[in-house]
Amino acid sequence: MLSSARTVRPRWLRMLTASALAASLAVAVPAAASATPSTTRDGTEAQRARLQQLARKVVEAGAPGVIVRVDDGRGRPVEIAEQAAWSRRDHLLKVGDEFRMGSNTKTMVAALVLQLVAEGRLALGDPVEKWLPGKVPNGKAITLRMLLNHTSGLFDYTEDAAIRPSILGKDRRRWTSAELLALGVRHDPLFAPGTRWSYSNTGYAAIGAVLERVTGTSLSELVRDRIARPLRLKHTYYPADSTWRGPHARGYEPDAAHMPPGVPAEFRHLAGPRHHGHVDVSDIDPGWGGPAGAVVSTTQDWFRFYTALMSGKLLPAAQMTQLRTTVPMDSRRPDGPGYGLGIQTNAGTCGTVWGHDGGVPGYLTTNLTDLTGSRTATVLISTEFWAEFEADPKIAEAAHALQTAVTCTMFGKPVPAGAHAG
């Protein structure tokens, strides 16, 4: 879950066709995409029509709903919402709806850490032992930077069976950052600190515990007071439970009888209302994601957050440099995709993309931006297990085509002729 799981690689490297972020970071675009951007109204409308067609293809492939927002920094953004007819009885999907951000939370949590670094209250080179004595084995060798860029070697707590009932909505307990950390560190580390890269939600559980200890403030209050209120993000929050604050996208997974064969038996039964072969998982408490994945937001709010972050409004120049200092995500490709502090990047044909993705039951989200935050894009698909378990090639193909088109549209490039589905 949360864009990691079962291997040391991120989802988009494991699943070239299924991963939302893979499609945007590893897209191979035909030569036509390098043409001069169209600035005509007709060109914009044609791009919108193409994106809407591709979003509809994702729904036709089996996704309950899709939201797209693309801003190329030159005018009015393209905003699209498509949904399956059967899902309308639950909620009429709108672009402004709230949804669960999953691992995109990590970008926001990293920004909080860097704010405290700028204030002299933390240092990226601090060993985790300094702030959480005795809580992390070999904590003197693991720095805050390693926790943030996934080089700590800590086992990912989402792989522990004890968290599974919470992921599936069968256990309503509220996990604290300290409890999630303890779940992860009861397993042996994967490697010596700083020697490799492996996605670990446990590292962010540790970061959450550090933030709460240093500030004496809850993560909910830190997100509210340091990011949401200053940026006027009215629909962005770190939830205290499963409650939503505003109109929200409904998230679904297939019920056990309709679950794709590739989904493991232990993940085939989720809690929630059932109809049309699906389980409505919208009210599963995201607390099991904690600092690694619990934040709720909207497409518009995340656009404002990315713009503020990448333009330097939230952080001084020195901390922005640290945010963008990356390590290779694949040791076989040292010049390939990199992970910074809560954000990842790759140079694609249409432009260099920065961003993150996130997956929790019912919500698969990709958020993208350019280096300056002047161009942004978000894609939400309101079902996630198809990607987590590489279980539905039909949705994967359609989602790949959509993400390819979204990425090039964000950079003001023509939608590739090769972006098709079905």
Tab-separated table of C-alpha atoms in Angstrom:
chain	number	residue	atom	x	y	z
A	1	MET	CA	0.000	0.000	0.000
A	2	LEU	CA	0.946	3.646	-0.105
A	3	SER	CA	2.945	3.163	-3.306
A	4	SER	CA	5.443	0.701	-1.946
A	5	ALA	CA	4.750	-2.900	-1.018
A	6	ARG	CA	6.212	-6.306	-1.488
A	7	THR	CA	9.487	-5.249	-3.117
A	8	VAL	CA	12.189	-2.661	-2.564
A	9	ARG	CA	11.110	-0.797	-5.689
A	10	PRO	CA	8.372	1.841	-5.953
A	11	ARG	CA	5.159	0.871	-7.710
A	12	TRP	CA	5.973	2.736	-10.905
A	13	LEU	CA	9.198	0.777	-11.426
A	14	ARG	CA	7.432	-2.524	-10.746
A	15	MET	CA	4.527	-1.838	-13.045
A	16	LEU	CA	5.405	0.085	-16.171
A	17	THR	CA	1.896	-0.061	-17.555
A	18	ALA	CA	-0.125	-0.109	-14.347
A	19	SER	CA	1.508	2.636	-12.338
A	20	ALA	CA	0.130	6.107	-12.603
A	21	LEU	CA	3.479	7.704	-11.869
A	22	ALA	CA	5.306	5.312	-14.156
A	23	ALA	CA	3.297	6.554	-17.059
A	24	SER	CA	4.253	10.129	-16.384
A	25	LEU	CA	7.902	9.613	-15.517
A	26	ALA	CA	8.800	6.915	-17.989
A	27	VAL	CA	6.620	7.941	-20.915
A	28	ALA	CA	8.029	7.541	-24.390
A	29	VAL	CA	6.465	10.296	-26.472
A	30	PRO	CA	6.473	10.449	-30.273
A	31	ALA	CA	8.418	13.202	-32.008
A	32	ALA	CA	5.249	15.222	-32.488
A	33	ALA	CA	5.247	15.992	-28.769
A	34	SER	CA	8.289	18.225	-29.136
A	35	ALA	CA	6.475	20.585	-31.470
A	36	THR	CA	5.799	24.194	-30.531
A	37	PRO	CA	3.006	24.322	-27.932
A	38	SER	CA	-0.371	25.362	-29.227
A	39	THR	CA	-1.686	28.505	-27.586
A	40	THR	CA	-4.928	28.764	-29.537
A	41	ARG	CA	-8.278	28.295	-27.907
A	42	ASP	CA	-9.085	25.583	-30.413
A	43	GLY	CA	-5.872	23.786	-29.437
A	44	THR	CA	-6.782	23.966	-25.742
A	45	GLU	CA	-10.279	22.683	-26.399
A	46	ALA	CA	-8.880	19.845	-28.481
A	47	GLN	CA	-6.556	18.872	-25.621
A	48	ARG	CA	-9.433	18.964	-23.181
A	49	ALA	CA	-11.570	16.809	-25.444
A	50	ARG	CA	-8.742	14.308	-25.783
A	51	LEU	CA	-8.166	14.123	-22.032
A	52	GLN	CA	-11.883	13.717	-21.407
A	53	GLN	CA	-12.007	10.909	-23.935
A	54	LEU	CA	-9.072	9.165	-22.261
A	55	ALA	CA	-10.578	9.633	-18.771
A	56	ARG	CA	-13.790	8.110	-20.046
A	57	LYS	CA	-11.798	5.153	-21.376
A	58	VAL	CA	-10.458	4.521	-17.862
A	59	VAL	CA	-14.029	4.395	-16.551
A	60	GLU	CA	-15.101	2.139	-19.419
A	61	ALA	CA	-12.201	-0.162	-18.505
A	62	GLY	CA	-13.679	-0.628	-15.042
A	63	ALA	CA	-12.687	2.326	-12.829
A	64	PRO	CA	-15.616	3.782	-10.838
A	65	GLY	CA	-14.397	7.354	-11.314
A	66	VAL	CA	-11.619	9.615	-12.553
A	67	ILE	CA	-10.699	13.212	-11.748
A	68	VAL	CA	-8.159	15.136	-13.812
A	69	ARG	CA	-6.793	18.629	-13.299
A	70	VAL	CA	-4.023	19.979	-15.525
A	71	ASP	CA	-2.542	23.483	-15.369
A	72	ASP	CA	0.118	24.356	-17.949
A	73	GLY	CA	0.735	27.732	-16.301
A	74	ARG	CA	-0.561	29.726	-19.258
A	75	GLY	CA	-4.248	30.047	-18.632
A	76	ARG	CA	-7.362	28.305	-17.401
A	77	PRO	CA	-6.673	24.743	-16.185
A	78	VAL	CA	-8.324	21.713	-17.726
A	79	GLU	CA	-10.629	20.037	-15.201
A	80	ILE	CA	-12.441	16.762	-15.844
A	81	ALA	CA	-14.574	14.375	-13.802
A	82	GLU	CA	-15.854	11.090	-15.237
A	83	GLN	CA	-17.642	8.305	-13.400
A	84	ALA	CA	-19.466	5.039	-13.947
A	85	ALA	CA	-23.243	5.390	-14.116
A	86	TRP	CA	-23.782	2.975	-11.220
A	87	SER	CA	-21.683	5.128	-8.858
A	88	ARG	CA	-23.913	8.180	-9.282
A	89	ARG	CA	-26.381	6.853	-6.699
A	90	ASP	CA	-23.655	7.371	-4.081
A	91	HIS	CA	-22.249	10.715	-5.191
A	92	LEU	CA	-22.009	12.919	-8.288
A	93	LEU	CA	-18.259	13.202	-8.780
A	94	LYS	CA	-16.849	16.728	-9.078
A	95	VAL	CA	-13.349	18.059	-9.658
A	96	GLY	CA	-13.407	19.918	-6.340
A	97	ASP	CA	-14.188	16.850	-4.238
A	98	GLU	CA	-11.927	15.862	-1.375
A	99	PHE	CA	-10.054	12.555	-1.612
A	100	ARG	CA	-7.384	10.587	0.226
A	101	MET	CA	-3.868	11.501	-0.897
A	102	GLY	CA	-2.058	8.376	0.310
A	103	SER	CA	1.714	8.685	-0.030
A	104	ASN	CA	1.526	12.197	-1.427
A	105	THR	CA	1.345	12.962	2.303
A	106	LYS	CA	5.101	12.378	2.394
A	107	THR	CA	5.792	15.550	0.401
A	108	MET	CA	3.870	17.611	2.927
A	109	VAL	CA	5.509	15.911	5.919
A	110	ALA	CA	8.962	16.479	4.403
A	111	ALA	CA	8.103	20.170	4.003
A	112	LEU	CA	7.256	20.344	7.724
A	113	VAL	CA	10.632	18.831	8.606
A	114	LEU	CA	12.458	21.286	6.362
A	115	GLN	CA	10.628	24.218	7.931
A	116	LEU	CA	11.971	23.132	11.321
A	117	VAL	CA	15.430	22.687	9.805
A	118	ALA	CA	15.257	26.282	8.529
A	119	GLU	CA	14.317	27.383	12.053
A	120	GLY	CA	17.289	25.541	13.570
A	121	ARG	CA	15.123	23.129	15.533
A	122	LEU	CA	16.161	20.058	13.533
A	123	ALA	CA	19.079	19.078	11.295
A	124	LEU	CA	18.877	16.568	8.473
A	125	GLY	CA	22.046	14.962	9.806
A	126	ASP	CA	20.498	14.377	13.244
A	127	PRO	CA	20.481	10.675	14.152
A	128	VAL	CA	16.996	9.421	14.905
A	129	GLU	CA	18.376	8.246	18.255
A	130	LYS	CA	18.696	11.884	19.302
A	131	TRP	CA	14.953	12.422	19.122
A	132	LEU	CA	13.586	8.914	19.670
A	133	PRO	CA	16.073	7.281	22.060
A	134	GLY	CA	15.808	3.519	22.091
A	135	LYS	CA	12.933	3.431	19.607
A	136	VAL	CA	14.851	2.547	16.433
A	137	PRO	CA	17.517	-0.189	16.361
A	138	ASN	CA	20.840	1.241	15.189
A	139	GLY	CA	19.244	4.662	15.545
A	140	LYS	CA	22.603	6.369	15.930
A	141	ALA	CA	23.452	5.436	12.332
A	142	ILE	CA	20.117	6.473	10.794
A	143	THR	CA	19.694	10.181	10.067
A	144	LEU	CA	16.542	12.164	9.451
A	145	ARG	CA	17.651	12.587	5.845
A	146	MET	CA	17.778	8.790	5.421
A	147	LEU	CA	14.249	8.490	6.794
A	148	LEU	CA	13.015	11.109	4.330
A	149	ASN	CA	14.721	9.743	1.210
A	150	HIS	CA	14.157	6.025	1.936
A	151	THR	CA	17.779	5.019	2.497
A	152	SER	CA	17.349	4.025	6.165
A	153	GLY	CA	16.945	0.302	5.458
A	154	LEU	CA	13.926	0.067	7.782
A	155	PHE	CA	11.374	-2.646	7.029
A	156	ASP	CA	8.066	-1.270	5.712
A	157	TYR	CA	5.368	-1.646	8.370
A	158	THR	CA	2.645	-2.007	5.708
A	159	GLU	CA	4.115	-5.463	5.042
A	160	ASP	CA	3.283	-6.594	8.597
A	161	ALA	CA	0.088	-8.653	8.809
A	162	ALA	CA	-0.955	-6.803	11.972
A	163	ILE	CA	-1.810	-3.684	9.960
A	164	ARG	CA	-3.894	-5.549	7.377
A	165	PRO	CA	-7.253	-5.405	9.228
A	166	SER	CA	-6.907	-1.616	9.415
A	167	ILE	CA	-6.061	-1.361	5.712
A	168	LEU	CA	-9.171	-3.402	4.900
A	169	GLY	CA	-11.390	-1.365	7.233
A	170	LYS	CA	-12.074	-4.235	9.621
A	171	ASP	CA	-10.145	-2.755	12.543
A	172	ARG	CA	-11.066	0.821	13.499
A	173	ARG	CA	-8.212	1.326	15.953
A	174	ARG	CA	-6.340	4.598	15.694
A	175	TRP	CA	-2.638	4.039	15.130
A	176	THR	CA	-0.156	6.588	16.462
A	177	SER	CA	3.125	7.384	14.726
A	178	ALA	CA	4.966	5.626	17.553
A	179	GLU	CA	2.851	2.465	17.149
A	180	LEU	CA	3.409	2.358	13.388
A	181	LEU	CA	7.125	2.812	13.949
A	182	ALA	CA	7.182	-0.005	16.501
A	183	LEU	CA	5.417	-2.265	14.007
A	184	GLY	CA	8.115	-1.665	11.426
A	185	VAL	CA	11.190	-1.956	13.624
A	186	ARG	CA	10.185	-5.293	15.101
A	187	HIS	CA	11.445	-6.696	11.791
A	188	ASP	CA	15.094	-6.905	10.813
A	189	PRO	CA	16.342	-4.018	8.650
A	190	LEU	CA	16.764	-4.652	4.939
A	191	PHE	CA	20.304	-3.241	4.710
A	192	ALA	CA	22.840	-1.051	6.489
A	193	PRO	CA	21.727	2.621	6.734
A	194	GLY	CA	22.648	4.734	3.728
A	195	THR	CA	23.849	1.880	1.521
A	196	ARG	CA	20.763	1.368	-0.662
A	197	TRP	CA	17.327	2.724	-1.509
A	198	SER	CA	14.068	1.005	-0.545
A	199	TYR	CA	10.670	2.616	-0.092
A	200	SER	CA	9.710	2.479	3.576
A	201	ASN	CA	6.603	3.896	5.205
A	202	THR	CA	8.256	3.119	8.535
A	203	GLY	CA	10.737	5.921	7.928
A	204	TYR	CA	7.878	8.408	7.752
A	205	ALA	CA	6.264	6.958	10.874
A	206	ALA	CA	9.559	7.774	12.588
A	207	ILE	CA	9.546	11.273	11.088
A	208	GLY	CA	6.012	11.825	12.390
A	209	ALA	CA	7.067	10.801	15.884
A	210	VAL	CA	10.063	13.167	15.677
A	211	LEU	CA	7.884	16.084	14.547
A	212	GLU	CA	5.454	15.544	17.404
A	213	ARG	CA	8.249	15.267	19.961
A	214	VAL	CA	10.149	18.348	18.776
A	215	THR	CA	7.103	20.595	18.495
A	216	GLY	CA	4.879	19.154	21.208
A	217	THR	CA	2.126	19.441	18.607
A	218	SER	CA	0.052	16.850	16.759
A	219	LEU	CA	0.554	16.245	13.062
A	220	SER	CA	-3.003	17.407	12.484
A	221	GLU	CA	-2.173	20.779	14.018
A	222	LEU	CA	1.164	21.039	12.208
A	223	VAL	CA	-0.473	20.482	8.818
A	224	ARG	CA	-3.208	22.955	9.692
A	225	ASP	CA	-1.068	25.727	11.165
A	226	ARG	CA	2.058	25.538	9.010
A	227	ILE	CA	0.619	24.637	5.604
A	228	ALA	CA	-3.163	24.583	5.216
A	229	ARG	CA	-4.032	27.892	6.888
A	230	PRO	CA	-1.126	29.967	5.507
A	231	LEU	CA	-1.869	28.739	1.983
A	232	ARG	CA	-5.653	28.883	2.460
A	233	LEU	CA	-6.110	25.226	1.686
A	234	LYS	CA	-9.673	24.886	2.902
A	235	HIS	CA	-10.018	21.199	2.105
A	236	THR	CA	-6.602	19.915	3.173
A	237	TYR	CA	-6.206	18.230	6.542
A	238	TYR	CA	-4.655	15.389	8.501
A	239	PRO	CA	-7.822	13.612	9.667
A	240	ALA	CA	-8.417	12.515	13.229
A	241	ASP	CA	-10.645	9.633	12.094
A	242	SER	CA	-12.550	8.458	9.029
A	243	THR	CA	-14.743	11.584	8.951
A	244	TRP	CA	-14.695	13.810	5.879
A	245	ARG	CA	-15.085	17.582	6.175
A	246	GLY	CA	-16.622	18.317	2.791
A	247	PRO	CA	-18.020	16.724	-0.365
A	248	HIS	CA	-15.728	13.848	-1.247
A	249	ALA	CA	-15.064	11.333	-3.971
A	250	ARG	CA	-16.289	7.874	-3.115
A	251	GLY	CA	-13.601	5.208	-3.297
A	252	TYR	CA	-14.316	1.614	-4.300
A	253	GLU	CA	-12.734	-1.796	-4.660
A	254	PRO	CA	-14.299	-4.876	-6.267
A	255	ASP	CA	-16.089	-7.168	-3.837
A	256	ALA	CA	-14.675	-10.631	-3.239
A	257	ALA	CA	-16.715	-12.183	-6.039
A	258	HIS	CA	-15.453	-9.640	-8.580
A	259	MET	CA	-11.916	-9.126	-7.316
A	260	PRO	CA	-9.309	-9.744	-10.048
A	261	PRO	CA	-7.529	-13.110	-9.657
A	262	GLY	CA	-4.174	-11.406	-9.098
A	263	VAL	CA	-5.252	-9.918	-5.740
A	264	PRO	CA	-4.042	-12.137	-2.838
A	265	ALA	CA	-6.690	-13.947	-0.809
A	266	GLU	CA	-5.872	-11.955	2.317
A	267	PHE	CA	-6.809	-8.692	0.570
A	268	ARG	CA	-10.030	-9.774	-1.145
A	269	HIS	CA	-12.524	-8.900	1.595
A	270	LEU	CA	-12.954	-5.232	2.525
A	271	ALA	CA	-15.375	-3.570	4.934
A	272	GLY	CA	-18.044	-1.251	3.555
A	273	PRO	CA	-21.401	-1.072	1.755
A	274	ARG	CA	-21.697	-3.290	-1.327
A	275	HIS	CA	-23.412	-2.796	-4.665
A	276	HIS	CA	-22.749	-3.322	-8.374
A	277	GLY	CA	-19.920	-5.737	-7.599
A	278	HIS	CA	-18.021	-3.169	-5.540
A	279	VAL	CA	-17.353	-2.247	-1.915
A	280	ASP	CA	-17.576	1.433	-0.978
A	281	VAL	CA	-14.371	1.888	1.063
A	282	SER	CA	-14.670	5.665	1.459
A	283	ASP	CA	-15.124	5.475	5.209
A	284	ILE	CA	-12.090	3.324	5.996
A	285	ASP	CA	-10.038	5.277	8.533
A	286	PRO	CA	-6.755	6.367	6.883
A	287	GLY	CA	-5.043	6.522	10.273
A	288	TRP	CA	-3.069	3.373	9.458
A	289	GLY	CA	-1.249	5.511	6.859
A	290	GLY	CA	-0.235	8.049	9.496
A	291	PRO	CA	2.565	10.465	8.493
A	292	ALA	CA	3.186	8.241	5.462
A	293	GLY	CA	-0.256	8.566	3.927
A	294	ALA	CA	-3.229	9.967	5.863
A	295	VAL	CA	-3.715	13.482	4.406
A	296	VAL	CA	-6.943	14.479	2.641
A	297	SER	CA	-6.963	17.192	-0.027
A	298	THR	CA	-8.385	18.270	-3.408
A	299	THR	CA	-6.955	18.913	-6.857
A	300	GLN	CA	-7.123	22.693	-6.381
A	301	ASP	CA	-5.572	22.621	-2.931
A	302	TRP	CA	-2.715	20.407	-4.046
A	303	PHE	CA	-2.030	22.714	-6.980
A	304	ARG	CA	-1.656	25.598	-4.517
A	305	PHE	CA	0.541	23.490	-2.254
A	306	TYR	CA	2.868	22.406	-5.070
A	307	THR	CA	3.077	25.931	-6.433
A	308	ALA	CA	3.958	27.318	-3.001
A	309	LEU	CA	6.440	24.541	-2.303
A	310	MET	CA	8.329	24.514	-5.597
A	311	SER	CA	8.395	28.311	-5.924
A	312	GLY	CA	10.086	28.665	-2.530
A	313	LYS	CA	7.146	30.220	-0.697
A	314	LEU	CA	7.148	27.530	2.003
A	315	LEU	CA	10.903	26.981	2.335
A	316	PRO	CA	14.119	29.040	2.077
A	317	ALA	CA	16.524	28.385	-0.791
A	318	ALA	CA	18.867	26.189	1.268
A	319	GLN	CA	16.046	23.849	2.232
A	320	MET	CA	14.718	23.782	-1.335
A	321	THR	CA	18.131	22.570	-2.432
A	322	GLN	CA	17.920	19.760	0.123
A	323	LEU	CA	14.381	18.869	-0.983
A	324	ARG	CA	15.577	18.477	-4.574
A	325	THR	CA	18.776	16.593	-3.747
A	326	THR	CA	18.002	13.079	-4.942
A	327	VAL	CA	19.337	9.544	-4.644
A	328	PRO	CA	18.865	6.917	-7.373
A	329	MET	CA	15.729	4.829	-6.943
A	330	ASP	CA	17.209	2.048	-9.053
A	331	SER	CA	20.894	1.218	-8.506
A	332	ARG	CA	21.070	-0.024	-12.086
A	333	ARG	CA	20.152	3.442	-13.323
A	334	PRO	CA	22.199	5.973	-11.345
A	335	ASP	CA	21.215	8.739	-13.773
A	336	GLY	CA	17.575	7.661	-13.868
A	337	PRO	CA	14.631	8.430	-11.577
A	338	GLY	CA	15.606	9.943	-8.245
A	339	TYR	CA	14.001	10.445	-4.848
A	340	GLY	CA	14.588	13.634	-2.898
A	341	LEU	CA	12.993	14.493	0.428
A	342	GLY	CA	9.391	13.366	0.080
A	343	ILE	CA	9.381	13.908	-3.685
A	344	GLN	CA	10.664	12.080	-6.744
A	345	THR	CA	11.759	13.155	-10.208
A	346	ASN	CA	12.726	12.023	-13.679
A	347	ALA	CA	13.583	13.670	-16.983
A	348	GLY	CA	10.964	12.691	-19.552
A	349	THR	CA	10.588	13.631	-23.196
A	350	CYS	CA	8.005	16.321	-22.456
A	351	GLY	CA	9.975	17.800	-19.540
A	352	THR	CA	11.461	17.048	-16.145
A	353	VAL	CA	8.712	15.922	-13.809
A	354	TRP	CA	8.627	16.209	-10.020
A	355	GLY	CA	5.918	14.597	-7.969
A	356	HIS	CA	4.583	11.661	-6.017
A	357	ASP	CA	1.832	9.090	-6.167
A	358	GLY	CA	-0.268	7.546	-3.465
A	359	GLY	CA	-2.429	4.476	-3.087
A	360	VAL	CA	-4.858	3.498	-0.353
A	361	PRO	CA	-7.996	1.397	-0.814
A	362	GLY	CA	-10.321	3.271	-3.172
A	363	TYR	CA	-7.896	6.029	-4.130
A	364	LEU	CA	-4.955	6.032	-6.532
A	365	THR	CA	-3.543	9.532	-6.940
A	366	THR	CA	-0.711	11.034	-8.947
A	367	ASN	CA	0.415	14.632	-8.399
A	368	LEU	CA	2.957	16.208	-10.754
A	369	THR	CA	4.709	19.549	-11.112
A	370	ASP	CA	7.636	21.128	-12.870
A	371	LEU	CA	10.722	22.483	-11.118
A	372	THR	CA	9.127	25.855	-10.356
A	373	GLY	CA	5.584	24.813	-9.500
A	374	SER	CA	4.161	26.876	-12.352
A	375	ARG	CA	2.810	23.748	-14.058
A	376	THR	CA	0.880	21.098	-12.137
A	377	ALA	CA	-1.316	18.079	-12.730
A	378	THR	CA	-3.367	15.652	-10.669
A	379	VAL	CA	-5.035	12.396	-11.627
A	380	LEU	CA	-7.299	10.487	-9.236
A	381	ILE	CA	-8.632	7.033	-10.049
A	382	SER	CA	-11.190	5.967	-7.461
A	383	THR	CA	-9.998	2.379	-7.108
A	384	GLU	CA	-6.513	1.150	-6.256
A	385	PHE	CA	-6.039	-2.610	-5.941
A	386	TRP	CA	-5.782	-3.040	-9.724
A	387	ALA	CA	-2.456	-1.165	-9.550
A	388	GLU	CA	-1.240	-2.326	-6.150
A	389	PHE	CA	-1.390	-5.946	-7.223
A	390	GLU	CA	-0.895	-5.543	-10.986
A	391	ALA	CA	-4.302	-7.174	-11.285
A	392	ASP	CA	-6.202	-5.484	-14.137
A	393	PRO	CA	-4.342	-4.953	-17.430
A	394	LYS	CA	-7.379	-3.295	-19.024
A	395	ILE	CA	-7.508	-0.446	-16.488
A	396	ALA	CA	-3.710	-0.290	-16.548
A	397	GLU	CA	-3.597	0.315	-20.292
A	398	ALA	CA	-6.254	3.016	-20.148
A	399	ALA	CA	-4.645	4.708	-17.134
A	400	HIS	CA	-1.251	4.676	-18.834
A	401	ALA	CA	-2.660	6.432	-21.900
A	402	LEU	CA	-4.378	9.055	-19.745
A	403	GLN	CA	-1.287	9.766	-17.640
A	404	THR	CA	0.877	10.111	-20.733
A	405	ALA	CA	-1.501	12.671	-22.183
A	406	VAL	CA	-1.834	14.525	-18.878
A	407	THR	CA	1.932	14.879	-18.499
A	408	CYS	CA	2.467	16.306	-21.974
A	409	THR	CA	-0.516	18.623	-21.612
A	410	MET	CA	0.994	19.945	-18.374
A	411	PHE	CA	4.093	20.963	-20.313
A	412	GLY	CA	2.025	22.572	-23.061
A	413	LYS	CA	2.949	19.872	-25.559
A	414	PRO	CA	0.492	18.220	-27.941
A	415	VAL	CA	-1.073	15.030	-26.652
A	416	PRO	CA	0.888	12.204	-28.313
A	417	ALA	CA	-0.866	10.376	-31.107
A	418	GLY	CA	0.218	7.157	-29.399
A	419	ALA	CA	-1.828	7.933	-26.269
A	420	HIS	CA	-4.755	5.629	-26.765
A	421	ALA	CA	-6.714	2.994	-24.935
A	422	GLY	CA	-9.065	0.310	-26.057
